[in-house]
Structure formats: structure tokens, C-alpha cells
PDB file of C-alpha atoms in Angstrom:
ATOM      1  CA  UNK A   1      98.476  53.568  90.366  1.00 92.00           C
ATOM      2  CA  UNK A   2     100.837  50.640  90.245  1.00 95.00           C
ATOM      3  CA  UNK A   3     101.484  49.049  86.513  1.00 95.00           C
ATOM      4  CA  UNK A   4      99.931  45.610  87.777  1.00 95.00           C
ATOM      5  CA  UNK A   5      96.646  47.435  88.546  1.00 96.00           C
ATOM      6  CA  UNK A   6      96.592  50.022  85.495  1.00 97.00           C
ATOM      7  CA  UNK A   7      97.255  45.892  83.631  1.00 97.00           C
ATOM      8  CA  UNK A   8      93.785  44.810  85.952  1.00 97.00           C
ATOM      9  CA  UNK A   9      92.073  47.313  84.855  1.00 97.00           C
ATOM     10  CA  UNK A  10      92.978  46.586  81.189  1.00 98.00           C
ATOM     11  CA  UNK A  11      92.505  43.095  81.458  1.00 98.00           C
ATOM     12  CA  UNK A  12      89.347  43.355  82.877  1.00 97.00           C
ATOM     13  CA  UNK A  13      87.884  46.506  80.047  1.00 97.00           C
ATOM     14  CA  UNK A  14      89.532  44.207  77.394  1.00 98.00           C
ATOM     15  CA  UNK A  15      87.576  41.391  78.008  1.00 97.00           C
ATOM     16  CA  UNK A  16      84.255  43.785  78.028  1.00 97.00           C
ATOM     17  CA  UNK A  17      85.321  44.465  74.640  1.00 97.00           C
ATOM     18  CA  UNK A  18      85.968  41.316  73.339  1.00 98.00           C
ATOM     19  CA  UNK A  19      82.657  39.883  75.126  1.00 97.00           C
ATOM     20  CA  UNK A  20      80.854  42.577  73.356  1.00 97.00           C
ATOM     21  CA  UNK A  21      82.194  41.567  70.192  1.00 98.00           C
ATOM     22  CA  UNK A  22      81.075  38.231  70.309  1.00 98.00           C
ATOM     23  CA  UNK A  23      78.024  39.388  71.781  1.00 97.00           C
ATOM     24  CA  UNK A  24      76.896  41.469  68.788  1.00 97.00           C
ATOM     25  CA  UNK A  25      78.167  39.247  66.180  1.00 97.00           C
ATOM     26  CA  UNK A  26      75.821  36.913  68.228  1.00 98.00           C
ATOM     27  CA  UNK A  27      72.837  38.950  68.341  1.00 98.00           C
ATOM     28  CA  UNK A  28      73.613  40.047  64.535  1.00 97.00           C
ATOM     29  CA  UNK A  29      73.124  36.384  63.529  1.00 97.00           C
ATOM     30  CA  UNK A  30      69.647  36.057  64.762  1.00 97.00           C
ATOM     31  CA  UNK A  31      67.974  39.556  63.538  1.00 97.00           C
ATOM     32  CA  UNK A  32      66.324  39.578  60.821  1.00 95.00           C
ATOM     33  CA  UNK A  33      67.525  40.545  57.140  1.00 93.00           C
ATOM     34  CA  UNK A  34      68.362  43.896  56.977  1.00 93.00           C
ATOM     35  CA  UNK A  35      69.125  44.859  60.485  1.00 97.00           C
ATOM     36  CA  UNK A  36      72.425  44.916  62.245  1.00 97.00           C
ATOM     37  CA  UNK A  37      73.152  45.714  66.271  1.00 97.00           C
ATOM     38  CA  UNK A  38      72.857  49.161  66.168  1.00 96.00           C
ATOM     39  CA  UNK A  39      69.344  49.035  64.743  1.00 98.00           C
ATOM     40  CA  UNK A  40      68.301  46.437  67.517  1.00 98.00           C
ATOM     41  CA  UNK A  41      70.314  48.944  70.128  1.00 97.00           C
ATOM     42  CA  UNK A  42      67.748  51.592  69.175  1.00 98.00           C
ATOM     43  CA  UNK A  43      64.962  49.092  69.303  1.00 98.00           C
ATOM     44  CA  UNK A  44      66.480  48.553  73.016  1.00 97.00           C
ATOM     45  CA  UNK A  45      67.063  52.031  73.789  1.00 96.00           C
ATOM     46  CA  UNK A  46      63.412  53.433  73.360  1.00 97.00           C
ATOM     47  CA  UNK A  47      61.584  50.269  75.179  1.00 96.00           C
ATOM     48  CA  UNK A  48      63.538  51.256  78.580  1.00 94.00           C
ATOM     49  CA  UNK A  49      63.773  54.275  78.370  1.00 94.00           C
ATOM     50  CA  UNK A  50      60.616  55.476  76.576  1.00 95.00           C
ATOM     51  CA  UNK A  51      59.358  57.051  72.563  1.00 94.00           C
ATOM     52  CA  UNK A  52      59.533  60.017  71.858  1.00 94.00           C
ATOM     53  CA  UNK A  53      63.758  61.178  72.066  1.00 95.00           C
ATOM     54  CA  UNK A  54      65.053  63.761  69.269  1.00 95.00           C
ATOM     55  CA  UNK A  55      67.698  62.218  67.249  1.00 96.00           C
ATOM     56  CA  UNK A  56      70.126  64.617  68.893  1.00 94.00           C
ATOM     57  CA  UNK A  57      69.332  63.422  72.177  1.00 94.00           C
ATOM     58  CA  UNK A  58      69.916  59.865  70.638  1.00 96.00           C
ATOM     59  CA  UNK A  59      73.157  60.359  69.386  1.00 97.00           C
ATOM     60  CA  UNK A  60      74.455  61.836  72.610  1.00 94.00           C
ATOM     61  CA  UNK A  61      73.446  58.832  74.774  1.00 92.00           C
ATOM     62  CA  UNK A  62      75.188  56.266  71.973  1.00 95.00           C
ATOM     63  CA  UNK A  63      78.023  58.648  71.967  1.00 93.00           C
ATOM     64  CA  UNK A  64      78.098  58.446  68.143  1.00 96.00           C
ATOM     65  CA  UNK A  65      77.666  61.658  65.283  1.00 96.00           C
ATOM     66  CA  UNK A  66      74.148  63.139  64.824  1.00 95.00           C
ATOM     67  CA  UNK A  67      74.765  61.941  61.091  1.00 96.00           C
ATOM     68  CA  UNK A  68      75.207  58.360  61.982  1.00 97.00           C
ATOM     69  CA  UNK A  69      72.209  58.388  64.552  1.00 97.00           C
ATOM     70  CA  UNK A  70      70.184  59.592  61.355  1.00 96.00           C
ATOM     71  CA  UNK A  71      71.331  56.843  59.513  1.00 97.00           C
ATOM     72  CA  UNK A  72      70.161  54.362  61.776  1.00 97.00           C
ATOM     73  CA  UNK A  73      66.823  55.576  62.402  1.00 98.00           C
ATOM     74  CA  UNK A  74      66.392  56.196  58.468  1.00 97.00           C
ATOM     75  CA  UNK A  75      66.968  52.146  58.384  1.00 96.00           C
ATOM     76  CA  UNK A  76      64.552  51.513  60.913  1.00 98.00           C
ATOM     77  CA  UNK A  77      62.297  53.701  59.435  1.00 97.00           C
ATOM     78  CA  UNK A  78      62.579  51.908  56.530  1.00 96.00           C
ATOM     79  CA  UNK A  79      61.543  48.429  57.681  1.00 97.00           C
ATOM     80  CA  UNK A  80      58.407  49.962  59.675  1.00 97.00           C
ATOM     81  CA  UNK A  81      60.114  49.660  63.119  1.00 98.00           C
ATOM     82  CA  UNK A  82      59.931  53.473  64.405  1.00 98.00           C
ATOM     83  CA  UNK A  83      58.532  56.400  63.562  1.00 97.00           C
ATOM     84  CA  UNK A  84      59.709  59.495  63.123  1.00 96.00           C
ATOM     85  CA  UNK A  85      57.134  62.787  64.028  1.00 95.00           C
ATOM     86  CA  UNK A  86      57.446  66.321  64.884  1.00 93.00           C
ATOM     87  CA  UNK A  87      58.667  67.532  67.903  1.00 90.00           C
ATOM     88  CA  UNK A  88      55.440  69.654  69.600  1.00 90.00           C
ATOM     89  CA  UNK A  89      57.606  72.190  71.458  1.00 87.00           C
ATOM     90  CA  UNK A  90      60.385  72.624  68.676  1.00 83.00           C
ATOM     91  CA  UNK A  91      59.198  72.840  64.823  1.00 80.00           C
ATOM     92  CA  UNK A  92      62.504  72.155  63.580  1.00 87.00           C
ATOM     93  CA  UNK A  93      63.231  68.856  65.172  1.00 90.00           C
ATOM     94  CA  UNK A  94      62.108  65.309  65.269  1.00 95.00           C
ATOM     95  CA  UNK A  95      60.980  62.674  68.100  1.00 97.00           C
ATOM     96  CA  UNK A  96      61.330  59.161  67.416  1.00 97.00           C
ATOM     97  CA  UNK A  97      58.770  56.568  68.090  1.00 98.00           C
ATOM     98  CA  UNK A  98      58.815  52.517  68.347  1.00 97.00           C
ATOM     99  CA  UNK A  99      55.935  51.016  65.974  1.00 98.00           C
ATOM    100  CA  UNK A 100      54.059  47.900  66.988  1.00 97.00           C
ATOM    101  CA  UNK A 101      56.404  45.995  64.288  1.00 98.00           C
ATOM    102  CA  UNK A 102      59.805  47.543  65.920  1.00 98.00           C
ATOM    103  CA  UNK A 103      58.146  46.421  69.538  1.00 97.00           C
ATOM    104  CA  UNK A 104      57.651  42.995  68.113  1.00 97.00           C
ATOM    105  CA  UNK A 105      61.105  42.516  66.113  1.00 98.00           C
ATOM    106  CA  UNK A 106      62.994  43.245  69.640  1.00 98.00           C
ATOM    107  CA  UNK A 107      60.626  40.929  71.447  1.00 97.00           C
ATOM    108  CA  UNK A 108      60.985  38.640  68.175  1.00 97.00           C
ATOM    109  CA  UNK A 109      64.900  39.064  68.395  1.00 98.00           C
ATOM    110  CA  UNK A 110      65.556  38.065  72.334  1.00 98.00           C
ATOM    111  CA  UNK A 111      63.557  35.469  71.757  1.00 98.00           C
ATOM    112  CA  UNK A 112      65.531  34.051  69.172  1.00 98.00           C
ATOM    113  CA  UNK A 113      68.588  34.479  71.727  1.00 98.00           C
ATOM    114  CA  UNK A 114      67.090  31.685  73.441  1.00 97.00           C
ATOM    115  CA  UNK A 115      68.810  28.745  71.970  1.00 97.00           C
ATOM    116  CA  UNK A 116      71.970  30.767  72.589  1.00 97.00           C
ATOM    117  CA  UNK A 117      71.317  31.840  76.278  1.00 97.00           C
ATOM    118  CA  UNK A 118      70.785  27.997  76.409  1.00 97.00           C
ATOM    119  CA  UNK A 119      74.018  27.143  75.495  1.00 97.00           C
ATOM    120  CA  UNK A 120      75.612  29.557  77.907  1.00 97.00           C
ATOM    121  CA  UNK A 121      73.467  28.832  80.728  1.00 97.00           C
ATOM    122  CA  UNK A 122      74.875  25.253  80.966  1.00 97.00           C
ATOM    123  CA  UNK A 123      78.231  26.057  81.409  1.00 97.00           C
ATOM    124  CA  UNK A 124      77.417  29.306  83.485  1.00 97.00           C
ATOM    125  CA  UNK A 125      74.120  29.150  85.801  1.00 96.00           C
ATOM    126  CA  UNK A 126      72.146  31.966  85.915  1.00 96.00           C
ATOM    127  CA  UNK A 127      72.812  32.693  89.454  1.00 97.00           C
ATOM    128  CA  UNK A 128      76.187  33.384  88.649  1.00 97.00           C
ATOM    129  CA  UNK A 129      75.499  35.911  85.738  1.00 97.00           C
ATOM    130  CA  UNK A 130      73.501  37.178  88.452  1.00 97.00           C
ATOM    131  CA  UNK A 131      76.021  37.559  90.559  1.00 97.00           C
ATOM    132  CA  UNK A 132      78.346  39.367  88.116  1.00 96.00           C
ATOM    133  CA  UNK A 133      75.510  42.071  86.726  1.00 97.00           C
ATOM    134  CA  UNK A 134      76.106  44.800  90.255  1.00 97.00           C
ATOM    135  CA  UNK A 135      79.297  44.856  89.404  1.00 97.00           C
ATOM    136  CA  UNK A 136      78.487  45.647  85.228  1.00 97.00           C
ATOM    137  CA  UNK A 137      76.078  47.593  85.943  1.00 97.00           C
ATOM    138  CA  UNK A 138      78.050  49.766  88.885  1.00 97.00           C
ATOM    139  CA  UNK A 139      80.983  50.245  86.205  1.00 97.00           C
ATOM    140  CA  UNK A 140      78.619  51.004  83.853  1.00 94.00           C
ATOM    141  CA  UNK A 141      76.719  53.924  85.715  1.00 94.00           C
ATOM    142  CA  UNK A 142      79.906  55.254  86.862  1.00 95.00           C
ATOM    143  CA  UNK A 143      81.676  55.306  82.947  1.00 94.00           C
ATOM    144  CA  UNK A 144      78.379  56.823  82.148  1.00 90.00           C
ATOM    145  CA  UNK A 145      78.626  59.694  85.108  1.00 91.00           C
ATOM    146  CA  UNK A 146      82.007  59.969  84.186  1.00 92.00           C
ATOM    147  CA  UNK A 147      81.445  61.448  80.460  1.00 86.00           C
ATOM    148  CA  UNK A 148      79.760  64.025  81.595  1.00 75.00           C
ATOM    149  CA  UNK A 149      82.354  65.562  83.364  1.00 74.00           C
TER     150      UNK A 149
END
């Protein structure tokens, strides 16, 4: 690859990065006492995809240490937003599970966003954030593929 494209592809990861940045310190400011992105990213996490993952399971889709996946749910745990309960099949591990309150603080959270996505929206219309998400969500998949191997 030539060094202008290895620069493109910088470029364009960099700005991912810094968006993200922004991003969290955006969502940060509008969750409520207590909670920081990672908490809300669990919140996320379990209303697509679905209760009951192990903490293990968890920290391999976030990429991060088992010990810092434990931290996080101990927080949530904490403020009433998930549960944690024994695993049926395995004694000696854990599922996690979203409470009503941890259902409600996500909802509670985008919500708040609102004001924000406002702002946004009038200097980029939705159709062209539409426009943009194949191509996020295409890099995305394929990043995600691509640990695996």
C-alpha cells in the first residue's frame, strides 16, 4: 500500500477516534450521577443483544480484562441497573441481567441526547448521517471479523 493511502486510512480511523471522544464526553454529560460511558455501554450492550451474558463473555466482546468488566457491572449493580444471577448450566459463573431501572436509565439517557442530536441535526440532516452509517457499520463488522482471526 502506497504512504498516501496507509495516511487515508489514518486520517479517516483518527477521526473515529476523536469523534468518539467527543461523543462519550457528550453522552457522559447527560447520565446521571454516578455513571460514566462504559456503564451506559453495558446498558446498550444487553438491550440489543439480549440478558443473560457471563461476564466473561462480556469482557471479550468490549475487548477489555475480565477484572475491569467486573468492575463495571459491580457499579451497575450498585445503582439497581442489572442484575447479576447464576448461570443454570455452569455453577461457578454468573449471567447478567438489565433491571426495569437499567432499561429506563438507557431509555432516560438517549432521551436526554435529544437537545444534542438537535444541535447536530441542523448543521448535518439526518439523511446524510444516514447516508454515512453502511459505511460505519461495514468497517465496523469487518474490524469486528477481523479480531477473531
Amino acid at each position: 500500500m502506497d504512504k498516501k493511502s496507509v495516511g487515508t486510512y489514518f486520517s479517516f480511523f483518527n477521526e473515529v477516534a476523536i469523534i468518539e471522544q467527543l461523543s462519550r464526553a457528550m453522552l457522559e454529560a447527560r447520565l446521571p450521577n454516578g455513571l460514566i460511558a462504559p456503564h451506559f455501554t453495558v446498558l446498550n450492550h444487553l438491550t440489543r443483544l439480549g440478558d443473560g451474558k457471563t461476564p466473561l463473555d462480556m469482557a471479550r466482546a468490549f475487548q477489555v480484562p475480565k477484572t475491569s468488566m467486573t468492575h463495571t457491572l459491580s457499579g451497575l449493580e450498585r445503582h439497581g441497573l442489572i442484575e447479576m444471577r447464576p448461570h443454570p448450566k455452569d455453577g461457578r459463573s454468573k449471567q447478567v441481567w438489565l433491571t426495569e431501572e437499567g432499561r429506563k436509565v438507557r431509555e432516560r439517557t438517549i432521551d436526554a441526547l435529544g437537545p444534542d442530536f438537535q444541535k447536530i441535526a441542523a448543521r448535518f440532516p439526518v439523511e446524510q448521517i444516514e447516508n454515512g452509517l453502511p459505511l460505519l457499520e461495514s468497517v465496523r463488522a469487518y474490524l469486528d471479523k477481523m479480531r477473531d482471526t
